[in-house]
PDB file of C-alpha atoms and ligand atoms in Angstrom:
ATOM      1  CA  ASN V   1       1.462  -4.093  14.182  1.00  0.00           C
ATOM      2  CA  ALA V   2       0.186  -4.297  10.572  1.00  0.00           C
ATOM      3  CA  LYS V   3      -3.290  -5.743  10.337  1.00  0.00           C
ATOM      4  CA  LEU V   4      -3.133  -7.649   7.048  1.00  0.00           C
ATOM      5  CA  SER V   5      -0.950 -10.627   6.191  1.00  0.00           C
ATOM      6  CA  PRO V   6       2.025  -9.732   3.970  1.00  0.00           C
ATOM      7  CA  GLU V   7       0.335 -11.484   1.026  1.00  0.00           C
ATOM      8  CA  LYS V   8      -2.906  -9.526   1.415  1.00  0.00           C
ATOM      9  CA  LEU V   9      -1.004  -6.296   1.868  1.00  0.00           C
ATOM     10  CA  LEU V  10       0.871  -6.847  -1.400  1.00  0.00           C
ATOM     11  CA  CYS V  11      -2.461  -7.453  -3.145  1.00  0.00           C
ATOM     12  CA  GLN V  12      -3.910  -4.250  -1.687  1.00  0.00           C
ATOM     13  CA  LEU V  13      -0.927  -2.261  -2.896  1.00  0.00           C
ATOM     14  CA  ARG V  14      -1.067  -3.877  -6.336  1.00  0.00           C
ATOM     15  CA  ASP V  15      -4.798  -3.355  -6.776  1.00  0.00           C
ATOM     16  CA  ARG V  16      -5.382   0.011  -5.102  1.00  0.00           C
ATOM     17  CA  VAL V  17      -2.290   2.093  -5.810  1.00  0.00           C
ATOM     18  CA  ASN V  18      -2.482   3.256  -9.378  1.00  0.00           C
ATOM     19  CA  VAL V  19       1.026   4.316 -10.346  1.00  0.00           C
ATOM     20  CA  THR V  20       0.806   6.456 -13.468  1.00  0.00           C
ATOM     21  CA  MET V  21       2.590   9.428 -14.960  1.00  0.00           C
ATOM     22  CA  ILE V  22       0.749  12.567 -16.049  1.00  0.00           C
ATOM     23  CA  GLN V  23      -0.359  12.116 -19.649  1.00  0.00           C
ATOM     24  CA  ARG V  24      -1.723  14.339 -22.347  1.00  0.00           C
ATOM     25  CA  SER V  25      -5.206  13.056 -21.536  1.00  0.00           C
ATOM     26  CA  ASP V  26      -5.043  14.312 -17.920  1.00  0.00           C
ATOM     27  CA  GLY V  27      -7.343  17.360 -17.823  1.00  0.00           C
ATOM     28  CA  PRO V  28      -5.288  20.555 -17.603  1.00  0.00           C
ATOM     29  CA  PHE V  29      -2.369  18.879 -19.390  1.00  0.00           C
ATOM     30  CA  GLY V  30      -4.402  18.496 -22.579  1.00  0.00           C
ATOM     31  CA  THR V  31      -3.408  21.906 -23.950  1.00  0.00           C
ATOM     32  CA  SER V  32      -1.249  22.304 -27.043  1.00  0.00           C
ATOM     33  CA  GLU V  33       1.408  23.951 -24.877  1.00  0.00           C
ATOM     34  CA  TRP V  34       1.695  20.911 -22.599  1.00  0.00           C
ATOM     35  CA  GLN V  35       1.786  18.577 -25.631  1.00  0.00           C
ATOM     36  CA  GLN V  36       5.263  19.868 -26.399  1.00  0.00           C
ATOM     37  CA  TYR V  37       6.538  19.181 -22.905  1.00  0.00           C
ATOM     38  CA  LEU V  38       5.165  15.841 -21.738  1.00  0.00           C
ATOM     39  CA  PRO V  39       7.191  12.848 -23.010  1.00  0.00           C
ATOM     40  CA  GLY V  40       5.595  11.068 -25.954  1.00  0.00           C
ATOM     41  CA  LYS V  41       6.469   7.570 -24.702  1.00  0.00           C
ATOM     42  CA  SER V  42       5.029   6.042 -21.541  1.00  0.00           C
ATOM     43  CA  LEU V  43       7.379   5.216 -18.663  1.00  0.00           C
ATOM     44  CA  SER V  44       6.990   1.456 -19.151  1.00  0.00           C
ATOM     45  CA  GLU V  45       7.839   1.822 -22.855  1.00  0.00           C
ATOM     46  CA  THR V  46      10.899   3.859 -21.908  1.00  0.00           C
ATOM     47  CA  VAL V  47      12.266   1.420 -19.280  1.00  0.00           C
ATOM     48  CA  GLY V  48      11.096  -1.859 -20.822  1.00  0.00           C
ATOM     49  CA  HIS V  49      10.776  -5.043 -18.787  1.00  0.00           C
ATOM     50  CA  LEU V  50      12.960  -4.885 -15.663  1.00  0.00           C
ATOM     51  CA  GLY V  51      14.094  -7.924 -13.688  1.00  0.00           C
ATOM     52  CA  ARG V  52      16.017  -7.096 -10.497  1.00  0.00           C
ATOM     53  CA  CYS V  53      15.866  -3.488  -9.344  1.00  0.00           C
ATOM     54  CA  ALA V  54      17.557  -1.562  -6.546  1.00  0.00           C
ATOM     55  CA  VAL V  55      16.112   1.355  -4.591  1.00  0.00           C
ATOM     56  CA  VAL V  56      18.820   3.356  -2.834  1.00  0.00           C
ATOM     57  CA  SER V  57      17.644   5.496   0.074  1.00  0.00           C
ATOM     58  CA  SER V  58      19.736   8.549   0.856  1.00  0.00           C
ATOM     59  CA  ALA V  59      20.365   7.533   4.463  1.00  0.00           C
ATOM     60  CA  GLY V  60      23.618   8.263   6.279  1.00  0.00           C
ATOM     61  CA  SER V  61      23.910   4.564   7.089  1.00  0.00           C
ATOM     62  CA  LEU V  62      24.980   3.923   3.478  1.00  0.00           C
ATOM     63  CA  LYS V  63      28.314   5.451   4.414  1.00  0.00           C
ATOM     64  CA  SER V  64      31.076   2.795   4.550  1.00  0.00           C
ATOM     65  CA  SER V  65      28.567   0.154   3.468  1.00  0.00           C
ATOM     66  CA  HIS V  66      30.582  -0.913   0.373  1.00  0.00           C
ATOM     67  CA  LEU V  67      27.266  -1.821  -1.251  1.00  0.00           C
ATOM     68  CA  GLY V  68      28.156  -0.153  -4.558  1.00  0.00           C
ATOM     69  CA  GLN V  69      28.938  -3.299  -6.573  1.00  0.00           C
ATOM     70  CA  GLU V  70      25.897  -5.113  -5.268  1.00  0.00           C
ATOM     71  CA  ILE V  71      23.650  -2.144  -6.094  1.00  0.00           C
ATOM     72  CA  ASP V  72      25.094  -1.826  -9.609  1.00  0.00           C
ATOM     73  CA  SER V  73      24.489  -5.541 -10.285  1.00  0.00           C
ATOM     74  CA  HIS V  74      20.761  -4.753 -10.614  1.00  0.00           C
ATOM     75  CA  ASP V  75      19.058  -4.146 -13.966  1.00  0.00           C
ATOM     76  CA  ALA V  76      17.863  -0.743 -12.796  1.00  0.00           C
ATOM     77  CA  VAL V  77      18.692   1.590  -9.920  1.00  0.00           C
ATOM     78  CA  LEU V  78      16.385   4.244  -8.426  1.00  0.00           C
ATOM     79  CA  ARG V  79      17.820   7.236  -6.537  1.00  0.00           C
ATOM     80  CA  PHE V  80      16.232  10.240  -4.859  1.00  0.00           C
ATOM     81  CA  ASN V  81      16.407  14.013  -5.087  1.00  0.00           C
ATOM     82  CA  GLY V  82      19.978  15.332  -5.177  1.00  0.00           C
ATOM     83  CA  ALA V  83      21.651  12.110  -4.001  1.00  0.00           C
ATOM     84  CA  PRO V  84      25.054  12.046  -5.751  1.00  0.00           C
ATOM     85  CA  VAL V  85      27.054   9.100  -7.075  1.00  0.00           C
ATOM     86  CA  ARG V  86      30.350  10.824  -7.904  1.00  0.00           C
ATOM     87  CA  GLY V  87      32.750  10.253  -5.028  1.00  0.00           C
ATOM     88  CA  PHE V  88      30.401   7.730  -3.381  1.00  0.00           C
ATOM     89  CA  GLN V  89      30.493   4.841  -5.896  1.00  0.00           C
ATOM     90  CA  ASP V  90      32.000   2.374  -3.441  1.00  0.00           C
ATOM     91  CA  ASP V  91      29.003   2.741  -1.112  1.00  0.00           C
ATOM     92  CA  VAL V  92      26.068   3.542  -3.432  1.00  0.00           C
ATOM     93  CA  GLY V  93      27.178   2.379  -6.902  1.00  0.00           C
ATOM     94  CA  GLN V  94      27.222   4.451 -10.059  1.00  0.00           C
ATOM     95  CA  LYS V  95      24.224   3.326 -12.076  1.00  0.00           C
ATOM     96  CA  THR V  96      21.178   5.645 -12.080  1.00  0.00           C
ATOM     97  CA  THR V  97      18.222   4.439 -14.128  1.00  0.00           C
ATOM     98  CA  ILE V  98      15.542   6.604 -12.530  1.00  0.00           C
ATOM     99  CA  ARG V  99      15.783   9.637 -10.239  1.00  0.00           C
ATOM    100  CA  LEU V 100      12.642  10.500  -8.248  1.00  0.00           C
ATOM    101  CA  MET V 101      12.571  14.092  -7.004  1.00  0.00           C
ATOM    102  CA  ASN V 102      10.185  16.124  -4.913  1.00  0.00           C
ATOM    103  CA  SER V 103       8.780  19.377  -6.279  1.00  0.00           C
ATOM    104  CA  GLN V 104      10.531  21.416  -3.587  1.00  0.00           C
ATOM    105  CA  LEU V 105      13.929  20.472  -4.984  1.00  0.00           C
ATOM    106  CA  VAL V 106      12.901  21.274  -8.554  1.00  0.00           C
ATOM    107  CA  THR V 107      11.431  24.641  -7.527  1.00  0.00           C
ATOM    108  CA  VAL V 108      13.468  25.996  -4.613  1.00  0.00           C
ATOM    109  CA  GLU V 109      16.783  24.667  -5.934  1.00  0.00           C
ATOM    110  CA  GLU V 110      15.864  25.390  -9.575  1.00  0.00           C
ATOM    111  CA  GLN V 111      19.231  26.913 -10.511  1.00  0.00           C
ATOM    112  CA  GLN V 112      21.183  23.865  -9.294  1.00  0.00           C
ATOM    113  CA  PHE V 113      18.588  21.563 -10.809  1.00  0.00           C
ATOM    114  CA  LEU V 114      19.007  23.160 -14.234  1.00  0.00           C
ATOM    115  CA  ARG V 115      22.801  23.298 -13.992  1.00  0.00           C
ATOM    116  CA  GLU V 116      24.114  20.255 -12.157  1.00  0.00           C
ATOM    117  CA  PRO V 117      25.202  17.318 -14.392  1.00  0.00           C
ATOM    118  CA  LEU V 118      23.963  14.952 -11.669  1.00  0.00           C
ATOM    119  CA  TYR V 119      20.450  15.341 -13.068  1.00  0.00           C
ATOM    120  CA  ASN V 120      21.398  14.584 -16.669  1.00  0.00           C
ATOM    121  CA  THR V 121      21.596  10.809 -16.132  1.00  0.00           C
ATOM    122  CA  GLY V 122      18.654   8.449 -16.343  1.00  0.00           C
ATOM    123  CA  ILE V 123      14.940   9.052 -16.345  1.00  0.00           C
ATOM    124  CA  LEU V 124      13.656  11.893 -14.151  1.00  0.00           C
ATOM    125  CA  ILE V 125      10.353  11.838 -12.294  1.00  0.00           C
ATOM    126  CA  VAL V 126       9.027  14.696 -10.166  1.00  0.00           C
ATOM    127  CA  TRP V 127       6.182  14.485  -7.640  1.00  0.00           C
ATOM    128  CA  ASP V 128       4.322  17.150  -5.655  1.00  0.00           C
ATOM    129  CA  PRO V 129       2.224  16.826  -2.470  1.00  0.00           C
ATOM    130  CA  ALA V 130      -1.445  17.158  -3.459  1.00  0.00           C
ATOM    131  CA  PRO V 131      -4.492  17.769  -1.234  1.00  0.00           C
ATOM    132  CA  TYR V 132      -6.076  14.553   0.059  1.00  0.00           C
ATOM    133  CA  HIS V 133      -7.658  12.701  -2.901  1.00  0.00           C
ATOM    134  CA  ALA V 134      -7.832  15.921  -4.915  1.00  0.00           C
ATOM    135  CA  GLU V 135      -8.776  15.907  -8.582  1.00  0.00           C
ATOM    136  CA  ILE V 136      -5.953  16.722 -11.012  1.00  0.00           C
ATOM    137  CA  HIS V 137      -7.576  20.102 -11.756  1.00  0.00           C
ATOM    138  CA  GLU V 138      -7.634  21.153  -8.121  1.00  0.00           C
ATOM    139  CA  TRP V 139      -4.016  20.133  -7.621  1.00  0.00           C
ATOM    140  CA  TYR V 140      -2.929  21.823 -10.861  1.00  0.00           C
ATOM    141  CA  ARG V 141      -4.374  25.158  -9.767  1.00  0.00           C
ATOM    142  CA  LYS V 142      -2.664  24.974  -6.389  1.00  0.00           C
ATOM    143  CA  PRO V 143       0.351  22.676  -6.302  1.00  0.00           C
ATOM    144  CA  ASP V 144       2.354  22.506  -3.056  1.00  0.00           C
ATOM    145  CA  TYR V 145       5.374  23.878  -4.971  1.00  0.00           C
ATOM    146  CA  ASN V 146       4.744  25.421  -8.348  1.00  0.00           C
ATOM    147  CA  PHE V 147       7.327  23.378 -10.206  1.00  0.00           C
ATOM    148  CA  PHE V 148       5.678  23.554 -13.637  1.00  0.00           C
ATOM    149  CA  GLU V 149       7.818  26.399 -15.013  1.00  0.00           C
ATOM    150  CA  SER V 150      11.000  24.747 -13.811  1.00  0.00           C
ATOM    151  CA  TYR V 151       9.877  21.458 -15.378  1.00  0.00           C
ATOM    152  CA  LYS V 152       9.300  23.206 -18.706  1.00  0.00           C
ATOM    153  CA  ALA V 153      12.646  24.994 -18.544  1.00  0.00           C
ATOM    154  CA  TYR V 154      14.411  21.651 -17.961  1.00  0.00           C
ATOM    155  CA  ARG V 155      12.510  20.028 -20.841  1.00  0.00           C
ATOM    156  CA  ARG V 156      13.513  22.853 -23.182  1.00  0.00           C
ATOM    157  CA  THR V 157      17.177  22.471 -22.197  1.00  0.00           C
ATOM    158  CA  TYR V 158      17.257  18.643 -22.268  1.00  0.00           C
ATOM    159  CA  PRO V 159      14.429  17.600 -24.606  1.00  0.00           C
ATOM    160  CA  GLU V 160      15.934  14.135 -25.193  1.00  0.00           C
ATOM    161  CA  GLN V 161      15.984  13.097 -21.527  1.00  0.00           C
ATOM    162  CA  PRO V 162      12.775  11.374 -20.384  1.00  0.00           C
ATOM    163  CA  PHE V 163      11.219  13.431 -17.598  1.00  0.00           C
ATOM    164  CA  TYR V 164       7.820  12.528 -16.139  1.00  0.00           C
ATOM    165  CA  ILE V 165       5.412  14.040 -13.622  1.00  0.00           C
ATOM    166  CA  LEU V 166       4.008  11.480 -11.187  1.00  0.00           C
ATOM    167  CA  ASN V 167       0.223  11.450 -11.090  1.00  0.00           C
ATOM    168  CA  PRO V 168      -0.519  12.744  -7.571  1.00  0.00           C
ATOM    169  CA  LYS V 169      -3.423  10.339  -7.034  1.00  0.00           C
ATOM    170  CA  MET V 170      -1.115   7.527  -6.008  1.00  0.00           C
ATOM    171  CA  GLN V 171       0.237   9.271  -2.901  1.00  0.00           C
ATOM    172  CA  TRP V 172      -3.124   9.191  -1.126  1.00  0.00           C
ATOM    173  CA  GLN V 173      -4.050   5.727  -2.373  1.00  0.00           C
ATOM    174  CA  LEU V 174      -0.829   4.600  -0.723  1.00  0.00           C
ATOM    175  CA  TRP V 175      -1.388   6.744   2.377  1.00  0.00           C
ATOM    176  CA  ASP V 176      -4.829   5.142   2.904  1.00  0.00           C
ATOM    177  CA  ILE V 177      -3.210   1.688   2.983  1.00  0.00           C
ATOM    178  CA  LEU V 178      -0.562   2.942   5.423  1.00  0.00           C
ATOM    179  CA  GLN V 179      -3.305   4.305   7.683  1.00  0.00           C
ATOM    180  CA  GLU V 180      -5.478   1.197   7.472  1.00  0.00           C
ATOM    181  CA  ASN V 181      -2.562  -0.935   8.552  1.00  0.00           C
ATOM    182  CA  SER V 182      -1.455   1.175  11.496  1.00  0.00           C
ATOM    183  CA  LEU V 183      -2.903   1.126  14.978  1.00  0.00           C
ATOM    184  CA  GLU V 184      -2.266   4.847  15.433  1.00  0.00           C
ATOM    185  CA  HIS V 185      -3.501   7.872  13.544  1.00  0.00           C
ATOM    186  CA  ILE V 186      -0.996   8.959  10.918  1.00  0.00           C
ATOM    187  CA  GLN V 187      -0.326  12.605  10.125  1.00  0.00           C
ATOM    188  CA  PRO V 188      -2.176  13.441   6.881  1.00  0.00           C
ATOM    189  CA  ASN V 189       0.943  14.168   4.832  1.00  0.00           C
ATOM    190  CA  PRO V 190       1.959  12.243   1.732  1.00  0.00           C
ATOM    191  CA  PRO V 191       4.468   9.367   1.929  1.00  0.00           C
ATOM    192  CA  SER V 192       8.176  10.126   1.519  1.00  0.00           C
ATOM    193  CA  SER V 193       9.908   9.985  -1.847  1.00  0.00           C
ATOM    194  CA  GLY V 194      11.438   6.746  -0.573  1.00  0.00           C
ATOM    195  CA  MET V 195       8.103   5.001  -0.119  1.00  0.00           C
ATOM    196  CA  LEU V 196       6.698   6.355  -3.396  1.00  0.00           C
ATOM    197  CA  GLY V 197       9.821   5.101  -5.172  1.00  0.00           C
ATOM    198  CA  ILE V 198       9.547   1.622  -3.671  1.00  0.00           C
ATOM    199  CA  VAL V 199       5.966   1.222  -4.926  1.00  0.00           C
ATOM    200  CA  LEU V 200       6.894   2.726  -8.302  1.00  0.00           C
ATOM    201  CA  MET V 201       9.653   0.117  -8.756  1.00  0.00           C
ATOM    202  CA  MET V 202       7.285  -2.677  -7.681  1.00  0.00           C
ATOM    203  CA  THR V 203       5.166  -1.783 -10.714  1.00  0.00           C
ATOM    204  CA  LEU V 204       8.157  -1.866 -13.109  1.00  0.00           C
ATOM    205  CA  CYS V 205      10.332  -4.735 -11.839  1.00  0.00           C
ATOM    206  CA  ASP V 206      10.109  -8.453 -11.024  1.00  0.00           C
ATOM    207  CA  GLN V 207      12.027  -7.964  -7.787  1.00  0.00           C
ATOM    208  CA  VAL V 208      12.937  -4.875  -5.755  1.00  0.00           C
ATOM    209  CA  ASP V 209      15.891  -4.739  -3.349  1.00  0.00           C
ATOM    210  CA  VAL V 210      15.691  -1.680  -1.112  1.00  0.00           C
ATOM    211  CA  TYR V 211      18.892  -0.430   0.552  1.00  0.00           C
ATOM    212  CA  GLU V 212      19.038   1.379   3.905  1.00  0.00           C
ATOM    213  CA  PHE V 213      15.369   2.308   4.035  1.00  0.00           C
ATOM    214  CA  LEU V 214      15.240  -0.011   7.026  1.00  0.00           C
ATOM    215  CA  PRO V 215      18.471   0.918   8.759  1.00  0.00           C
ATOM    216  CA  SER V 216      21.256  -1.641   9.178  1.00  0.00           C
ATOM    217  CA  LYS V 217      23.762  -1.934  12.016  1.00  0.00           C
ATOM    218  CA  ARG V 218      25.273   1.253  10.552  1.00  0.00           C
ATOM    219  CA  GLN V 219      22.202   3.284  11.640  1.00  0.00           C
ATOM    220  CA  THR V 220      23.231   6.838  12.427  1.00  0.00           C
ATOM    221  CA  ASP V 221      21.791  10.299  13.091  1.00  0.00           C
ATOM    222  CA  ILE V 222      23.664  11.559  10.031  1.00  0.00           C
ATOM    223  CA  CYS V 223      20.854  12.430   7.687  1.00  0.00           C
ATOM    224  CA  HIS V 224      22.382  11.674   4.259  1.00  0.00           C
ATOM    225  CA  TYR V 225      25.411   9.662   3.117  1.00  0.00           C
ATOM    226  CA  TYR V 226      26.536  12.747   1.196  1.00  0.00           C
ATOM    227  CA  GLN V 227      26.295  15.420   3.927  1.00  0.00           C
ATOM    228  CA  LYS V 228      27.560  16.043   7.445  1.00  0.00           C
ATOM    229  CA  PHE V 229      24.138  17.166   8.694  1.00  0.00           C
ATOM    230  CA  HIS V 230      22.732  15.335  11.763  1.00  0.00           C
ATOM    231  CA  ASP V 231      18.992  14.934  12.297  1.00  0.00           C
ATOM    232  CA  HIS V 232      17.188  12.003  13.854  1.00  0.00           C
ATOM    233  CA  ALA V 233      14.006  13.021  11.952  1.00  0.00           C
ATOM    234  CA  CYS V 234      15.576  12.007   8.628  1.00  0.00           C
ATOM    235  CA  THR V 235      15.379   8.333   9.608  1.00  0.00           C
ATOM    236  CA  MET V 236      12.285   8.462  11.835  1.00  0.00           C
ATOM    237  CA  GLY V 237      10.231  11.054   9.943  1.00  0.00           C
ATOM    238  CA  ALA V 238       8.637  14.373  10.781  1.00  0.00           C
ATOM    239  CA  TYR V 239       6.518  15.623   7.890  1.00  0.00           C
ATOM    240  CA  HIS V 240       6.327  12.262   6.113  1.00  0.00           C
ATOM    241  CA  PRO V 241       4.834   9.200   7.881  1.00  0.00           C
ATOM    242  CA  LEU V 242       8.246   7.546   7.592  1.00  0.00           C
ATOM    243  CA  LEU V 243       7.990   5.274  10.627  1.00  0.00           C
ATOM    244  CA  PHE V 244       4.708   3.804   9.372  1.00  0.00           C
ATOM    245  CA  GLU V 245       6.198   3.355   5.908  1.00  0.00           C
ATOM    246  CA  LYS V 246       9.126   1.463   7.386  1.00  0.00           C
ATOM    247  CA  ASN V 247       6.858  -0.800   9.448  1.00  0.00           C
ATOM    248  CA  LEU V 248       4.865  -1.649   6.347  1.00  0.00           C
ATOM    249  CA  VAL V 249       7.977  -2.420   4.299  1.00  0.00           C
ATOM    250  CA  LYS V 250       9.394  -4.569   7.131  1.00  0.00           C
ATOM    251  CA  HIS V 251       6.122  -6.515   7.212  1.00  0.00           C
ATOM    252  CA  MET V 252       6.364  -7.313   3.469  1.00  0.00           C
ATOM    253  CA  ASN V 253      10.076  -8.160   3.455  1.00  0.00           C
ATOM    254  CA  GLN V 254      10.814 -11.465   1.724  1.00  0.00           C
ATOM    255  CA  GLY V 255      14.504 -11.361   2.615  1.00  0.00           C
ATOM    256  CA  THR V 256      16.107 -12.191   5.956  1.00  0.00           C
ATOM    257  CA  ASP V 257      16.563 -10.117   9.120  1.00  0.00           C
ATOM    258  CA  GLU V 258      20.271 -10.802   8.691  1.00  0.00           C
ATOM    259  CA  ASP V 259      20.181  -8.957   5.324  1.00  0.00           C
ATOM    260  CA  ILE V 260      18.553  -5.980   7.025  1.00  0.00           C
ATOM    261  CA  TYR V 261      21.143  -5.975   9.787  1.00  0.00           C
ATOM    262  CA  THR V 262      24.218  -6.302   7.576  1.00  0.00           C
ATOM    263  CA  HIS V 263      23.129  -4.632   4.309  1.00  0.00           C
ATOM    264  CA  GLY V 264      20.091  -2.584   5.279  1.00  0.00           C
ATOM    265  CA  LYS V 265      18.515  -4.700   2.524  1.00  0.00           C
ATOM    266  CA  VAL V 266      14.846  -5.562   2.095  1.00  0.00           C
ATOM    267  CA  THR V 267      13.563  -7.678  -0.802  1.00  0.00           C
ATOM    268  CA  LEU V 268      10.072  -7.125  -2.187  1.00  0.00           C
ATOM    269  CA  PRO V 269       8.347  -8.840  -5.118  1.00  0.00           C
ATOM    270  CA  GLY V 270       7.306  -6.878  -8.163  1.00  0.00           C
ATOM    271  CA  PHE V 271       3.530  -6.713  -8.628  1.00  0.00           C
ATOM    272  CA  ARG V 272       3.806  -8.976 -11.693  1.00  0.00           C
ATOM    273  CA  LYS V 273       4.973 -11.724  -9.335  1.00  0.00           C
ATOM    274  CA  VAL V 274       2.137 -11.208  -6.832  1.00  0.00           C
ATOM    275  CA  HIS V 275      -0.820 -13.611  -7.159  1.00  0.00           C
ATOM    276  CA  CYS V 276      -4.009 -12.584  -5.421  1.00  0.00           C
TER     277      CYS V 276
HETATM  278  O1  NCC D 301      16.135  13.367   2.451  1.00  0.00           O
HETATM  279  P1  NCC D 301      15.498  12.851   1.205  1.00  0.00           P
HETATM  280  O2  NCC D 301      13.885  12.951   1.389  1.00  0.00           O
HETATM  281  O3  NCC D 301      15.950  13.404  -0.091  1.00  0.00           O
HETATM  282  O4  NCC D 301      15.754  11.269   1.186  1.00  0.00           O
HETATM  283  C1  NCC D 301      15.193  10.421   0.182  1.00  0.00           C
HETATM  284  C2  NCC D 301      14.494   9.239   0.833  1.00  0.00           C
HETATM  285  O5  NCC D 301      15.435   8.416   1.533  1.00  0.00           O
HETATM  286  C3  NCC D 301      14.858   7.904   2.746  1.00  0.00           C
HETATM  287  N1  NCC D 301      15.729   8.278   3.888  1.00  0.00           N
HETATM  288  C4  NCC D 301      16.516   9.376   3.844  1.00  0.00           C
HETATM  289  C5  NCC D 301      17.340   9.690   4.904  1.00  0.00           C
HETATM  290  C6  NCC D 301      17.373   8.850   6.013  1.00  0.00           C
HETATM  291  N2  NCC D 301      18.203   9.080   7.050  1.00  0.00           N
HETATM  292  N3  NCC D 301      16.575   7.763   6.051  1.00  0.00           N
HETATM  293  C7  NCC D 301      15.760   7.463   5.012  1.00  0.00           C
HETATM  294  O6  NCC D 301      15.052   6.447   5.064  1.00  0.00           O
HETATM  295  C8  NCC D 301      13.445   8.472   2.839  1.00  0.00           C
HETATM  296  O7  NCC D 301      12.528   7.507   2.372  1.00  0.00           O
HETATM  297  C9  NCC D 301      13.476   9.655   1.879  1.00  0.00           C
HETATM  298  O8  NCC D 301      12.212   9.869   1.269  1.00  0.00           O
HETATM  299  C10 NCC D 301      11.843  13.365   0.333  1.00  0.00           C
HETATM  300  O9  NCC D 301      11.240  12.372   0.764  1.00  0.00           O
HETATM  301  O10 NCC D 301      11.655  13.865  -0.775  1.00  0.00           O
HETATM  302  C11 NCC D 301      12.932  13.996   1.261  1.00  0.00           C
HETATM  303  O11 NCC D 301      13.456  15.181   0.638  1.00  0.00           O
HETATM  304  C12 NCC D 301      14.219  16.084   1.467  1.00  0.00           C
HETATM  305  C13 NCC D 301      14.679  17.298   0.602  1.00  0.00           C
HETATM  306  O12 NCC D 301      13.554  18.028   0.155  1.00  0.00           O
HETATM  307  C14 NCC D 301      15.449  16.768  -0.637  1.00  0.00           C
HETATM  308  O13 NCC D 301      16.574  16.019  -0.233  1.00  0.00           O
HETATM  309  C15 NCC D 301      15.919  17.901  -1.545  1.00  0.00           C
HETATM  310  O14 NCC D 301      16.880  18.704  -0.937  1.00  0.00           O
HETATM  311  C16 NCC D 301      13.407  16.509   2.678  1.00  0.00           C
HETATM  312  N4  NCC D 301      14.220  17.366   3.532  1.00  0.00           N
HETATM  313  C17 NCC D 301      13.917  18.646   3.789  1.00  0.00           C
HETATM  314  O15 NCC D 301      12.957  19.210   3.303  1.00  0.00           O
HETATM  315  C18 NCC D 301      14.862  19.394   4.699  1.00  0.00           C
HETATM  316  C19 NCC D 301      13.016  15.260   3.474  1.00  0.00           C
HETATM  317  O16 NCC D 301      12.223  15.615   4.594  1.00  0.00           O
HETATM  318  C20 NCC D 301      12.253  14.274   2.609  1.00  0.00           C
END
């Protein structure tokens, strides 16, 4: 269904999706107030050179997977939103190097976000849905969720923990590639945290193993491995173009179909290893 070869697709992602964190030089963030809040070090300086990385989706199919040890064997592990590790180590591991969160969580669930120890581990990154190819200024005036105050409150409480804001430009650069490689029209909503996280890790790591983004034989309507809630849309997508994301990731998989079936595991090369 994708139009480009896997090799060309990887090159497009590498060359057209500019994964950066908001910096002091980004327009409205240049004020003296923001200087105190944005981390001084860049993300790549903070994480260093990463070899093998794991991206752990929050899917219900992780339940009873016993993938914990395998996930923890990676140099770095990315998790999403409020996905817990305590009580679920056997299935999802215990290492958290980066946690990517949407702005809704940080804003609507601010009290839990500021209180729960879950968030105190690893590097935090928050992203917010921006208007299609909007300039930073336009987005800053009218974010989807106004998470800026909550971000500042967290930074005041935990000034030592690295906490970045994802530059919103990347979501539409990635969406364009999703659309170009799909035969159907895709809803104009940004990619899921899962897809953003996969591309983020491809910029930081030599190799990225993604778990239960493409569902294994354990596929289920249970939304998350940590909740009892059932909803088919969690796996197939509603707001996010999740199905198109999954097709694209399947197309680029360098692992085996057997690994998808048994481990829900896809292996992607880091952009450093991609030669165009
Ligand atoms: O559910 P969510 O996603 O936090 O999951 C993180 C990523 O894992 C992948 N996933 C999840 C469940 C599933 N059955 N299959 C999957 O493949 C997806 O790639 C997903 O992105 C989000 O993307 O940020 C999302 O966030 C939640 C919610 O806001 C947070 O969990 C915070 O509470 C959204 N749910 C709702 O708004 C009700 C979800 O749509 C997208």
